Amino acid sequence: MTRFTLRSALLATTLLALPLLAPSPARAWWGPGGWHPGPVWVVPRPVRLPPPLLVVPAPVYRPIYRPIWVPPHFDRYGYWVPGHWR
């Protein structure tokens, strides 16, 4: 082979291999949907939210009335107060 034909063979091989070396998006057959030749539109899975948390307020208990005996005493103004139930 002459030098000219070797150079043209390398040029032809390079021009044919260039599209194979160009970057392109990966289309894997094991991806979602299997193999397909065109662009793929994948619908995302719906997001499952936890059930709503119902917050119930704590029950309010009324205080139980218990009578208390208060012994006789002087009040802060100096008056005598006899013993009584409160």
PDB file of N, CA, C and O in Angstrom:
ATOM      1  N   MET A   1       0.843  -1.182   0.000  1.00  0.00           N
ATOM      2  CA  MET A   1       0.000   0.000   0.000  1.00  0.00           C
ATOM      3  C   MET A   1       0.879   1.233   0.000  1.00  0.00           C
ATOM      4  O   MET A   1       1.891   1.272   0.683  1.00  0.00           O
ATOM      5  N   THR A   2       0.400   2.177  -0.646  1.00  0.00           N
ATOM      6  CA  THR A   2       1.168   3.420  -0.666  1.00  0.00           C
ATOM      7  C   THR A   2       0.749   4.275   0.501  1.00  0.00           C
ATOM      8  O   THR A   2      -0.239   4.007   1.199  1.00  0.00           O
ATOM      9  N   ARG A   3       1.528   5.305   0.672  1.00  0.00           N
ATOM     10  CA  ARG A   3       1.264   6.193   1.796  1.00  0.00           C
ATOM     11  C   ARG A   3      -0.068   6.907   1.636  1.00  0.00           C
ATOM     12  O   ARG A   3      -0.789   7.138   2.596  1.00  0.00           O
ATOM     13  N   PHE A   4      -0.418   7.245   0.428  1.00  0.00           N
ATOM     14  CA  PHE A   4      -1.670   7.962   0.188  1.00  0.00           C
ATOM     15  C   PHE A   4      -2.876   7.075   0.509  1.00  0.00           C
ATOM     16  O   PHE A   4      -3.831   7.518   1.120  1.00  0.00           O
ATOM     17  N   THR A   5      -2.844   5.872   0.131  1.00  0.00           N
ATOM     18  CA  THR A   5      -3.986   4.994   0.392  1.00  0.00           C
ATOM     19  C   THR A   5      -4.087   4.643   1.876  1.00  0.00           C
ATOM     20  O   THR A   5      -5.192   4.477   2.399  1.00  0.00           O
ATOM     21  N   LEU A   6      -2.954   4.524   2.564  1.00  0.00           N
ATOM     22  CA  LEU A   6      -2.980   4.256   4.003  1.00  0.00           C
ATOM     23  C   LEU A   6      -3.582   5.440   4.751  1.00  0.00           C
ATOM     24  O   LEU A   6      -4.397   5.270   5.669  1.00  0.00           O
ATOM     25  N   ARG A   7      -3.192   6.638   4.312  1.00  0.00           N
ATOM     26  CA  ARG A   7      -3.746   7.846   4.952  1.00  0.00           C
ATOM     27  C   ARG A   7      -5.246   7.951   4.682  1.00  0.00           C
ATOM     28  O   ARG A   7      -6.017   8.295   5.571  1.00  0.00           O
ATOM     29  N   SER A   8      -5.684   7.674   3.479  1.00  0.00           N
ATOM     30  CA  SER A   8      -7.112   7.765   3.201  1.00  0.00           C
ATOM     31  C   SER A   8      -7.889   6.653   3.911  1.00  0.00           C
ATOM     32  O   SER A   8      -9.040   6.841   4.300  1.00  0.00           O
ATOM     33  N   ALA A   9      -7.276   5.486   4.131  1.00  0.00           N
ATOM     34  CA  ALA A   9      -7.945   4.426   4.873  1.00  0.00           C
ATOM     35  C   ALA A   9      -8.105   4.824   6.343  1.00  0.00           C
ATOM     36  O   ALA A   9      -9.162   4.592   6.952  1.00  0.00           O
ATOM     37  N   LEU A  10      -7.097   5.442   6.926  1.00  0.00           N
ATOM     38  CA  LEU A  10      -7.198   5.929   8.312  1.00  0.00           C
ATOM     39  C   LEU A  10      -8.243   7.030   8.435  1.00  0.00           C
ATOM     40  O   LEU A  10      -9.003   7.080   9.407  1.00  0.00           O
ATOM     41  N   LEU A  11      -8.280   7.914   7.453  1.00  0.00           N
ATOM     42  CA  LEU A  11      -9.262   8.996   7.473  1.00  0.00           C
ATOM     43  C   LEU A  11     -10.679   8.440   7.357  1.00  0.00           C
ATOM     44  O   LEU A  11     -11.591   8.874   8.073  1.00  0.00           O
ATOM     45  N   ALA A  12     -10.882   7.488   6.496  1.00  0.00           N
ATOM     46  CA  ALA A  12     -12.209   6.893   6.322  1.00  0.00           C
ATOM     47  C   ALA A  12     -12.631   6.149   7.591  1.00  0.00           C
ATOM     48  O   ALA A  12     -13.792   6.233   8.026  1.00  0.00           O
ATOM     49  N   THR A  13     -11.700   5.430   8.201  1.00  0.00           N
ATOM     50  CA  THR A  13     -12.012   4.713   9.442  1.00  0.00           C
ATOM     51  C   THR A  13     -12.357   5.696  10.564  1.00  0.00           C
ATOM     52  O   THR A  13     -13.300   5.485  11.342  1.00  0.00           O
ATOM     53  N   THR A  14     -11.622   6.794  10.650  1.00  0.00           N
ATOM     54  CA  THR A  14     -11.876   7.814  11.667  1.00  0.00           C
ATOM     55  C   THR A  14     -13.238   8.453  11.458  1.00  0.00           C
ATOM     56  O   THR A  14     -14.002   8.662  12.415  1.00  0.00           O
ATOM     57  N   LEU A  15     -13.565   8.766  10.214  1.00  0.00           N
ATOM     58  CA  LEU A  15     -14.853   9.402   9.939  1.00  0.00           C
ATOM     59  C   LEU A  15     -16.022   8.450  10.227  1.00  0.00           C
ATOM     60  O   LEU A  15     -17.093   8.888  10.628  1.00  0.00           O
ATOM     61  N   LEU A  16     -15.809   7.173  10.003  1.00  0.00           N
ATOM     62  CA  LEU A  16     -16.873   6.212  10.305  1.00  0.00           C
ATOM     63  C   LEU A  16     -17.007   5.951  11.811  1.00  0.00           C
ATOM     64  O   LEU A  16     -18.101   5.692  12.305  1.00  0.00           O
ATOM     65  N   ALA A  17     -15.901   5.996  12.539  1.00  0.00           N
ATOM     66  CA  ALA A  17     -15.927   5.706  13.976  1.00  0.00           C
ATOM     67  C   ALA A  17     -16.312   6.922  14.811  1.00  0.00           C
ATOM     68  O   ALA A  17     -16.684   6.782  15.976  1.00  0.00           O
ATOM     69  N   LEU A  18     -16.217   8.128  14.237  1.00  0.00           N
ATOM     70  CA  LEU A  18     -16.498   9.346  15.006  1.00  0.00           C
ATOM     71  C   LEU A  18     -17.918   9.371  15.593  1.00  0.00           C
ATOM     72  O   LEU A  18     -18.086   9.707  16.760  1.00  0.00           O
ATOM     73  N   PRO A  19     -18.972   9.027  14.856  1.00  0.00           N
ATOM     74  CA  PRO A  19     -20.309   9.015  15.478  1.00  0.00           C
ATOM     75  C   PRO A  19     -20.438   8.007  16.618  1.00  0.00           C
ATOM     76  O   PRO A  19     -21.217   8.211  17.548  1.00  0.00           O
ATOM     77  N   LEU A  20     -19.683   6.926  16.553  1.00  0.00           N
ATOM     78  CA  LEU A  20     -19.742   5.947  17.639  1.00  0.00           C
ATOM     79  C   LEU A  20     -19.062   6.457  18.896  1.00  0.00           C
ATOM     80  O   LEU A  20     -19.398   6.034  20.016  1.00  0.00           O
ATOM     81  N   LEU A  21     -18.090   7.361  18.741  1.00  0.00           N
ATOM     82  CA  LEU A  21     -17.378   7.892  19.899  1.00  0.00           C
ATOM     83  C   LEU A  21     -18.026   9.138  20.488  1.00  0.00           C
ATOM     84  O   LEU A  21     -17.621   9.604  21.539  1.00  0.00           O
ATOM     85  N   ALA A  22     -18.996   9.704  19.782  1.00  0.00           N
ATOM     86  CA  ALA A  22     -19.648  10.921  20.269  1.00  0.00           C
ATOM     87  C   ALA A  22     -20.504  10.590  21.491  1.00  0.00           C
ATOM     88  O   ALA A  22     -21.108   9.517  21.562  1.00  0.00           O
ATOM     89  N   PRO A  23     -20.562  11.498  22.476  1.00  0.00           N
ATOM     90  CA  PRO A  23     -21.382  11.221  23.659  1.00  0.00           C
ATOM     91  C   PRO A  23     -22.873  11.215  23.303  1.00  0.00           C
ATOM     92  O   PRO A  23     -23.327  11.995  22.475  1.00  0.00           O
ATOM     93  N   SER A  24     -23.597  10.316  23.922  1.00  0.00           N
ATOM     94  CA  SER A  24     -25.038  10.228  23.706  1.00  0.00           C
ATOM     95  C   SER A  24     -25.683   9.748  25.002  1.00  0.00           C
ATOM     96  O   SER A  24     -25.030   9.130  25.836  1.00  0.00           O
ATOM     97  N   PRO A  25     -26.975  10.030  25.192  1.00  0.00           N
ATOM     98  CA  PRO A  25     -27.629   9.569  26.422  1.00  0.00           C
ATOM     99  C   PRO A  25     -27.717   8.042  26.461  1.00  0.00           C
ATOM    100  O   PRO A  25     -27.877   7.395  25.432  1.00  0.00           O
ATOM    101  N   ALA A  26     -27.608   7.500  27.626  1.00  0.00           N
ATOM    102  CA  ALA A  26     -27.660   6.048  27.784  1.00  0.00           C
ATOM    103  C   ALA A  26     -29.097   5.571  27.689  1.00  0.00           C
ATOM    104  O   ALA A  26     -29.995   6.137  28.305  1.00  0.00           O
ATOM    105  N   ARG A  27     -29.301   4.551  26.903  1.00  0.00           N
ATOM    106  CA  ARG A  27     -30.624   3.929  26.795  1.00  0.00           C
ATOM    107  C   ARG A  27     -30.451   2.462  27.138  1.00  0.00           C
ATOM    108  O   ARG A  27     -30.274   1.625  26.262  1.00  0.00           O
ATOM    109  N   ALA A  28     -30.499   2.175  28.389  1.00  0.00           N
ATOM    110  CA  ALA A  28     -30.256   0.810  28.842  1.00  0.00           C
ATOM    111  C   ALA A  28     -31.521  -0.022  28.694  1.00  0.00           C
ATOM    112  O   ALA A  28     -32.625   0.437  29.006  1.00  0.00           O
ATOM    113  N   TRP A  29     -31.383  -1.240  28.228  1.00  0.00           N
ATOM    114  CA  TRP A  29     -32.534  -2.106  28.065  1.00  0.00           C
ATOM    115  C   TRP A  29     -33.093  -2.553  29.400  1.00  0.00           C
ATOM    116  O   TRP A  29     -34.248  -2.952  29.500  1.00  0.00           O
ATOM    117  N   TRP A  30     -32.264  -2.487  30.467  1.00  0.00           N
ATOM    118  CA  TRP A  30     -32.768  -2.921  31.768  1.00  0.00           C
ATOM    119  C   TRP A  30     -33.424  -1.779  32.542  1.00  0.00           C
ATOM    120  O   TRP A  30     -33.894  -1.963  33.624  1.00  0.00           O
ATOM    121  N   GLY A  31     -33.468  -0.596  31.955  1.00  0.00           N
ATOM    122  CA  GLY A  31     -34.078   0.556  32.617  1.00  0.00           C
ATOM    123  C   GLY A  31     -35.590   0.438  32.640  1.00  0.00           C
ATOM    124  O   GLY A  31     -36.166  -0.548  32.180  1.00  0.00           O
ATOM    125  N   PRO A  32     -36.273   1.458  33.165  1.00  0.00           N
ATOM    126  CA  PRO A  32     -37.733   1.407  33.240  1.00  0.00           C
ATOM    127  C   PRO A  32     -38.344   1.371  31.842  1.00  0.00           C
ATOM    128  O   PRO A  32     -38.035   2.186  30.996  1.00  0.00           O
ATOM    129  N   GLY A  33     -39.180   0.417  31.593  1.00  0.00           N
ATOM    130  CA  GLY A  33     -39.855   0.321  30.311  1.00  0.00           C
ATOM    131  C   GLY A  33     -39.168  -0.584  29.316  1.00  0.00           C
ATOM    132  O   GLY A  33     -39.688  -0.804  28.227  1.00  0.00           O
ATOM    133  N   GLY A  34     -37.987  -1.102  29.616  1.00  0.00           N
ATOM    134  CA  GLY A  34     -37.293  -1.981  28.677  1.00  0.00           C
ATOM    135  C   GLY A  34     -36.635  -1.203  27.555  1.00  0.00           C
ATOM    136  O   GLY A  34     -36.492   0.018  27.604  1.00  0.00           O
ATOM    137  N   TRP A  35     -36.274  -1.916  26.497  1.00  0.00           N
ATOM    138  CA  TRP A  35     -35.595  -1.263  25.382  1.00  0.00           C
ATOM    139  C   TRP A  35     -36.593  -0.588  24.471  1.00  0.00           C
ATOM    140  O   TRP A  35     -37.652  -1.135  24.162  1.00  0.00           O
ATOM    141  N   HIS A  36     -36.260   0.624  24.033  1.00  0.00           N
ATOM    142  CA  HIS A  36     -37.073   1.360  23.077  1.00  0.00           C
ATOM    143  C   HIS A  36     -36.167   2.330  22.361  1.00  0.00           C
ATOM    144  O   HIS A  36     -35.231   2.871  22.938  1.00  0.00           O
ATOM    145  N   PRO A  37     -36.442   2.572  21.116  1.00  0.00           N
ATOM    146  CA  PRO A  37     -35.513   3.362  20.320  1.00  0.00           C
ATOM    147  C   PRO A  37     -35.591   4.862  20.575  1.00  0.00           C
ATOM    148  O   PRO A  37     -34.615   5.571  20.363  1.00  0.00           O
ATOM    149  N   GLY A  38     -36.704   5.398  21.010  1.00  0.00           N
ATOM    150  CA  GLY A  38     -36.853   6.846  21.109  1.00  0.00           C
ATOM    151  C   GLY A  38     -36.756   7.366  22.522  1.00  0.00           C
ATOM    152  O   GLY A  38     -36.419   6.634  23.451  1.00  0.00           O
ATOM    153  N   PRO A  39     -37.054   8.658  22.701  1.00  0.00           N
ATOM    154  CA  PRO A  39     -37.026   9.219  24.060  1.00  0.00           C
ATOM    155  C   PRO A  39     -38.120   8.596  24.927  1.00  0.00           C
ATOM    156  O   PRO A  39     -39.166   8.184  24.432  1.00  0.00           O
ATOM    157  N   VAL A  40     -37.863   8.547  26.182  1.00  0.00           N
ATOM    158  CA  VAL A  40     -38.768   7.880  27.121  1.00  0.00           C
ATOM    159  C   VAL A  40     -39.327   8.915  28.083  1.00  0.00           C
ATOM    160  O   VAL A  40     -38.597   9.743  28.606  1.00  0.00           O
ATOM    161  N   TRP A  41     -40.608   8.854  28.311  1.00  0.00           N
ATOM    162  CA  TRP A  41     -41.243   9.715  29.308  1.00  0.00           C
ATOM    163  C   TRP A  41     -41.671   8.813  30.450  1.00  0.00           C
ATOM    164  O   TRP A  41     -42.613   8.042  30.321  1.00  0.00           O
ATOM    165  N   VAL A  42     -40.984   8.907  31.560  1.00  0.00           N
ATOM    166  CA  VAL A  42     -41.276   8.076  32.716  1.00  0.00           C
ATOM    167  C   VAL A  42     -42.117   8.883  33.687  1.00  0.00           C
ATOM    168  O   VAL A  42     -41.731   9.976  34.090  1.00  0.00           O
ATOM    169  N   VAL A  43     -43.258   8.342  34.046  1.00  0.00           N
ATOM    170  CA  VAL A  43     -44.144   9.016  35.004  1.00  0.00           C
ATOM    171  C   VAL A  43     -43.676   8.639  36.401  1.00  0.00           C
ATOM    172  O   VAL A  43     -43.566   7.453  36.726  1.00  0.00           O
ATOM    173  N   PRO A  44     -43.353   9.633  37.231  1.00  0.00           N
ATOM    174  CA  PRO A  44     -42.888   9.298  38.585  1.00  0.00           C
ATOM    175  C   PRO A  44     -44.004   8.644  39.404  1.00  0.00           C
ATOM    176  O   PRO A  44     -45.180   8.899  39.193  1.00  0.00           O
ATOM    177  N   ARG A  45     -43.580   7.808  40.330  1.00  0.00           N
ATOM    178  CA  ARG A  45     -44.545   7.160  41.208  1.00  0.00           C
ATOM    179  C   ARG A  45     -45.174   8.190  42.133  1.00  0.00           C
ATOM    180  O   ARG A  45     -44.504   9.124  42.568  1.00  0.00           O
ATOM    181  N   PRO A  46     -46.444   8.032  42.460  1.00  0.00           N
ATOM    182  CA  PRO A  46     -47.061   8.988  43.387  1.00  0.00           C
ATOM    183  C   PRO A  46     -46.438   8.863  44.778  1.00  0.00           C
ATOM    184  O   PRO A  46     -46.085   7.778  45.226  1.00  0.00           O
ATOM    185  N   VAL A  47     -46.340   9.978  45.435  1.00  0.00           N
ATOM    186  CA  VAL A  47     -45.765  10.004  46.777  1.00  0.00           C
ATOM    187  C   VAL A  47     -46.857   9.636  47.768  1.00  0.00           C
ATOM    188  O   VAL A  47     -47.922  10.253  47.799  1.00  0.00           O
ATOM    189  N   ARG A  48     -46.603   8.609  48.561  1.00  0.00           N
ATOM    190  CA  ARG A  48     -47.574   8.191  49.562  1.00  0.00           C
ATOM    191  C   ARG A  48     -47.293   8.917  50.864  1.00  0.00           C
ATOM    192  O   ARG A  48     -46.228   8.775  51.440  1.00  0.00           O
ATOM    193  N   LEU A  49     -48.237   9.702  51.302  1.00  0.00           N
ATOM    194  CA  LEU A  49     -48.101  10.451  52.542  1.00  0.00           C
ATOM    195  C   LEU A  49     -48.645   9.617  53.705  1.00  0.00           C
ATOM    196  O   LEU A  49     -49.567   8.819  53.531  1.00  0.00           O
ATOM    197  N   PRO A  50     -48.083   9.806  54.892  1.00  0.00           N
ATOM    198  CA  PRO A  50     -48.626   9.085  56.043  1.00  0.00           C
ATOM    199  C   PRO A  50     -50.034   9.603  56.368  1.00  0.00           C
ATOM    200  O   PRO A  50     -50.390  10.723  55.996  1.00  0.00           O
ATOM    201  N   PRO A  51     -50.836   8.798  57.033  1.00  0.00           N
ATOM    202  CA  PRO A  51     -52.178   9.264  57.366  1.00  0.00           C
ATOM    203  C   PRO A  51     -52.095  10.462  58.310  1.00  0.00           C
ATOM    204  O   PRO A  51     -51.125  10.612  59.052  1.00  0.00           O
ATOM    205  N   PRO A  52     -53.090  11.334  58.254  1.00  0.00           N
ATOM    206  CA  PRO A  52     -53.036  12.516  59.118  1.00  0.00           C
ATOM    207  C   PRO A  52     -53.050  12.123  60.595  1.00  0.00           C
ATOM    208  O   PRO A  52     -53.736  11.182  61.001  1.00  0.00           O
ATOM    209  N   LEU A  53     -52.295  12.839  61.359  1.00  0.00           N
ATOM    210  CA  LEU A  53     -52.194  12.568  62.789  1.00  0.00           C
ATOM    211  C   LEU A  53     -53.226  13.425  63.512  1.00  0.00           C
ATOM    212  O   LEU A  53     -53.170  14.654  63.461  1.00  0.00           O
ATOM    213  N   LEU A  54     -54.177  12.767  64.132  1.00  0.00           N
ATOM    214  CA  LEU A  54     -55.211  13.493  64.865  1.00  0.00           C
ATOM    215  C   LEU A  54     -54.733  13.720  66.290  1.00  0.00           C
ATOM    216  O   LEU A  54     -54.467  12.762  67.021  1.00  0.00           O
ATOM    217  N   VAL A  55     -54.618  14.975  66.662  1.00  0.00           N
ATOM    218  CA  VAL A  55     -54.166  15.318  68.005  1.00  0.00           C
ATOM    219  C   VAL A  55     -55.391  15.671  68.832  1.00  0.00           C
ATOM    220  O   VAL A  55     -56.087  16.643  68.555  1.00  0.00           O
ATOM    221  N   VAL A  56     -55.659  14.853  69.806  1.00  0.00           N
ATOM    222  CA  VAL A  56     -56.823  15.069  70.680  1.00  0.00           C
ATOM    223  C   VAL A  56     -56.330  15.799  71.923  1.00  0.00           C
ATOM    224  O   VAL A  56     -55.358  15.371  72.551  1.00  0.00           O
ATOM    225  N   PRO A  57     -56.958  16.919  72.263  1.00  0.00           N
ATOM    226  CA  PRO A  57     -56.517  17.627  73.458  1.00  0.00           C
ATOM    227  C   PRO A  57     -56.747  16.773  74.709  1.00  0.00           C
ATOM    228  O   PRO A  57     -57.651  15.942  74.762  1.00  0.00           O
ATOM    229  N   ALA A  58     -55.904  16.998  75.676  1.00  0.00           N
ATOM    230  CA  ALA A  58     -56.003  16.250  76.929  1.00  0.00           C
ATOM    231  C   ALA A  58     -57.321  16.605  77.625  1.00  0.00           C
ATOM    232  O   ALA A  58     -57.773  17.745  77.591  1.00  0.00           O
ATOM    233  N   PRO A  59     -57.969  15.629  78.238  1.00  0.00           N
ATOM    234  CA  PRO A  59     -59.227  15.937  78.919  1.00  0.00           C
ATOM    235  C   PRO A  59     -58.983  16.859  80.115  1.00  0.00           C
ATOM    236  O   PRO A  59     -57.981  16.758  80.812  1.00  0.00           O
ATOM    237  N   VAL A  60     -59.910  17.756  80.312  1.00  0.00           N
ATOM    238  CA  VAL A  60     -59.813  18.703  81.420  1.00  0.00           C
ATOM    239  C   VAL A  60     -60.734  18.198  82.534  1.00  0.00           C
ATOM    240  O   VAL A  60     -61.936  18.071  82.338  1.00  0.00           O
ATOM    241  N   TYR A  61     -60.122  17.866  83.644  1.00  0.00           N
ATOM    242  CA  TYR A  61     -60.898  17.390  84.778  1.00  0.00           C
ATOM    243  C   TYR A  61     -61.165  18.545  85.724  1.00  0.00           C
ATOM    244  O   TYR A  61     -60.259  19.306  86.073  1.00  0.00           O
ATOM    245  N   ARG A  62     -62.421  18.643  86.119  1.00  0.00           N
ATOM    246  CA  ARG A  62     -62.739  19.669  87.110  1.00  0.00           C
ATOM    247  C   ARG A  62     -62.209  19.222  88.458  1.00  0.00           C
ATOM    248  O   ARG A  62     -62.259  18.026  88.776  1.00  0.00           O
ATOM    249  N   PRO A  63     -61.680  20.141  89.226  1.00  0.00           N
ATOM    250  CA  PRO A  63     -61.156  19.738  90.532  1.00  0.00           C
ATOM    251  C   PRO A  63     -62.291  19.219  91.422  1.00  0.00           C
ATOM    252  O   PRO A  63     -63.407  19.728  91.405  1.00  0.00           O
ATOM    253  N   ILE A  64     -61.978  18.203  92.160  1.00  0.00           N
ATOM    254  CA  ILE A  64     -62.964  17.629  93.074  1.00  0.00           C
ATOM    255  C   ILE A  64     -63.016  18.506  94.326  1.00  0.00           C
ATOM    256  O   ILE A  64     -61.991  18.805  94.940  1.00  0.00           O
ATOM    257  N   TYR A  65     -64.217  18.937  94.659  1.00  0.00           N
ATOM    258  CA  TYR A  65     -64.356  19.795  95.840  1.00  0.00           C
ATOM    259  C   TYR A  65     -64.291  18.932  97.083  1.00  0.00           C
ATOM    260  O   TYR A  65     -65.061  17.987  97.255  1.00  0.00           O
ATOM    261  N   ARG A  66     -63.311  19.244  97.926  1.00  0.00           N
ATOM    262  CA  ARG A  66     -63.170  18.573  99.209  1.00  0.00           C
ATOM    263  C   ARG A  66     -63.214  19.648 100.291  1.00  0.00           C
ATOM    264  O   ARG A  66     -62.362  20.536 100.314  1.00  0.00           O
ATOM    265  N   PRO A  67     -64.202  19.616 101.147  1.00  0.00           N
ATOM    266  CA  PRO A  67     -64.252  20.644 102.192  1.00  0.00           C
ATOM    267  C   PRO A  67     -63.047  20.529 103.125  1.00  0.00           C
ATOM    268  O   PRO A  67     -62.603  19.438 103.471  1.00  0.00           O
ATOM    269  N   ILE A  68     -62.515  21.677 103.475  1.00  0.00           N
ATOM    270  CA  ILE A  68     -61.345  21.748 104.358  1.00  0.00           C
ATOM    271  C   ILE A  68     -61.737  22.560 105.596  1.00  0.00           C
ATOM    272  O   ILE A  68     -62.343  23.626 105.482  1.00  0.00           O
ATOM    273  N   TRP A  69     -61.381  22.043 106.769  1.00  0.00           N
ATOM    274  CA  TRP A  69     -61.664  22.758 108.013  1.00  0.00           C
ATOM    275  C   TRP A  69     -60.584  23.800 108.253  1.00  0.00           C
ATOM    276  O   TRP A  69     -59.390  23.502 108.232  1.00  0.00           O
ATOM    277  N   VAL A  70     -61.019  25.029 108.446  1.00  0.00           N
ATOM    278  CA  VAL A  70     -60.088  26.114 108.753  1.00  0.00           C
ATOM    279  C   VAL A  70     -60.290  26.444 110.235  1.00  0.00           C
ATOM    280  O   VAL A  70     -61.405  26.825 110.647  1.00  0.00           O
ATOM    281  N   PRO A  71     -59.251  26.290 111.058  1.00  0.00           N
ATOM    282  CA  PRO A  71     -59.416  26.567 112.491  1.00  0.00           C
ATOM    283  C   PRO A  71     -59.642  28.071 112.751  1.00  0.00           C
ATOM    284  O   PRO A  71     -59.360  28.896 111.879  1.00  0.00           O
ATOM    285  N   PRO A  72     -60.152  28.410 113.937  1.00  0.00           N
ATOM    286  CA  PRO A  72     -60.371  29.844 114.236  1.00  0.00           C
ATOM    287  C   PRO A  72     -59.052  30.601 114.241  1.00  0.00           C
ATOM    288  O   PRO A  72     -58.019  30.085 114.618  1.00  0.00           O
ATOM    289  N   HIS A  73     -59.107  31.867 113.764  1.00  0.00           N
ATOM    290  CA  HIS A  73     -57.868  32.660 113.645  1.00  0.00           C
ATOM    291  C   HIS A  73     -58.219  34.137 113.537  1.00  0.00           C
ATOM    292  O   HIS A  73     -59.385  34.515 113.406  1.00  0.00           O
ATOM    293  N   PHE A  74     -57.224  34.975 113.635  1.00  0.00           N
ATOM    294  CA  PHE A  74     -57.375  36.403 113.378  1.00  0.00           C
ATOM    295  C   PHE A  74     -57.001  36.662 111.914  1.00  0.00           C
ATOM    296  O   PHE A  74     -56.006  36.139 111.426  1.00  0.00           O
ATOM    297  N   ASP A  75     -57.789  37.483 111.246  1.00  0.00           N
ATOM    298  CA  ASP A  75     -57.425  37.785 109.863  1.00  0.00           C
ATOM    299  C   ASP A  75     -56.376  38.893 109.835  1.00  0.00           C
ATOM    300  O   ASP A  75     -55.900  39.359 110.876  1.00  0.00           O
ATOM    301  N   ARG A  76     -55.977  39.324 108.658  1.00  0.00           N
ATOM    302  CA  ARG A  76     -54.871  40.285 108.557  1.00  0.00           C
ATOM    303  C   ARG A  76     -55.256  41.681 109.039  1.00  0.00           C
ATOM    304  O   ARG A  76     -54.408  42.526 109.241  1.00  0.00           O
ATOM    305  N   TYR A  77     -56.559  41.930 109.223  1.00  0.00           N
ATOM    306  CA  TYR A  77     -56.982  43.225 109.744  1.00  0.00           C
ATOM    307  C   TYR A  77     -57.193  43.185 111.261  1.00  0.00           C
ATOM    308  O   TYR A  77     -57.589  44.176 111.853  1.00  0.00           O
ATOM    309  N   GLY A  78     -56.946  42.050 111.867  1.00  0.00           N
ATOM    310  CA  GLY A  78     -57.068  41.938 113.314  1.00  0.00           C
ATOM    311  C   GLY A  78     -58.426  41.474 113.786  1.00  0.00           C
ATOM    312  O   GLY A  78     -58.695  41.520 114.989  1.00  0.00           O
ATOM    313  N   TYR A  79     -59.325  41.066 112.927  1.00  0.00           N
ATOM    314  CA  TYR A  79     -60.644  40.597 113.326  1.00  0.00           C
ATOM    315  C   TYR A  79     -60.608  39.109 113.604  1.00  0.00           C
ATOM    316  O   TYR A  79     -59.904  38.357 112.950  1.00  0.00           O
ATOM    317  N   TRP A  80     -61.394  38.686 114.574  1.00  0.00           N
ATOM    318  CA  TRP A  80     -61.469  37.281 114.926  1.00  0.00           C
ATOM    319  C   TRP A  80     -62.389  36.555 113.952  1.00  0.00           C
ATOM    320  O   TRP A  80     -63.503  36.958 113.678  1.00  0.00           O
ATOM    321  N   VAL A  81     -61.904  35.428 113.415  1.00  0.00           N
ATOM    322  CA  VAL A  81     -62.712  34.623 112.493  1.00  0.00           C
ATOM    323  C   VAL A  81     -62.867  33.261 113.154  1.00  0.00           C
ATOM    324  O   VAL A  81     -61.881  32.575 113.411  1.00  0.00           O
ATOM    325  N   PRO A  82     -64.129  32.838 113.460  1.00  0.00           N
ATOM    326  CA  PRO A  82     -64.327  31.523 114.068  1.00  0.00           C
ATOM    327  C   PRO A  82     -64.009  30.402 113.051  1.00  0.00           C
ATOM    328  O   PRO A  82     -63.960  30.627 111.855  1.00  0.00           O
ATOM    329  N   GLY A  83     -63.777  29.214 113.565  1.00  0.00           N
ATOM    330  CA  GLY A  83     -63.473  28.086 112.706  1.00  0.00           C
ATOM    331  C   GLY A  83     -64.613  27.800 111.736  1.00  0.00           C
ATOM    332  O   GLY A  83     -65.775  27.991 112.050  1.00  0.00           O
ATOM    333  N   HIS A  84     -64.266  27.369 110.574  1.00  0.00           N
ATOM    334  CA  HIS A  84     -65.299  27.149 109.560  1.00  0.00           C
ATOM    335  C   HIS A  84     -64.772  26.164 108.504  1.00  0.00           C
ATOM    336  O   HIS A  84     -63.583  25.864 108.420  1.00  0.00           O
ATOM    337  N   TRP A  85     -65.726  25.627 107.688  1.00  0.00           N
ATOM    338  CA  TRP A  85     -65.372  24.786 106.555  1.00  0.00           C
ATOM    339  C   TRP A  85     -65.192  25.667 105.310  1.00  0.00           C
ATOM    340  O   TRP A  85     -65.939  26.588 105.090  1.00  0.00           O
ATOM    341  N   ARG A  86     -64.216  25.331 104.598  1.00  0.00           N
ATOM    342  CA  ARG A  86     -64.008  26.098 103.373  1.00  0.00           C
ATOM    343  C   ARG A  86     -64.189  25.201 102.213  1.00  0.00           C
ATOM    344  O   ARG A  86     -63.828  24.055 102.154  1.00  0.00           O
TER     345      ARG A  86
END
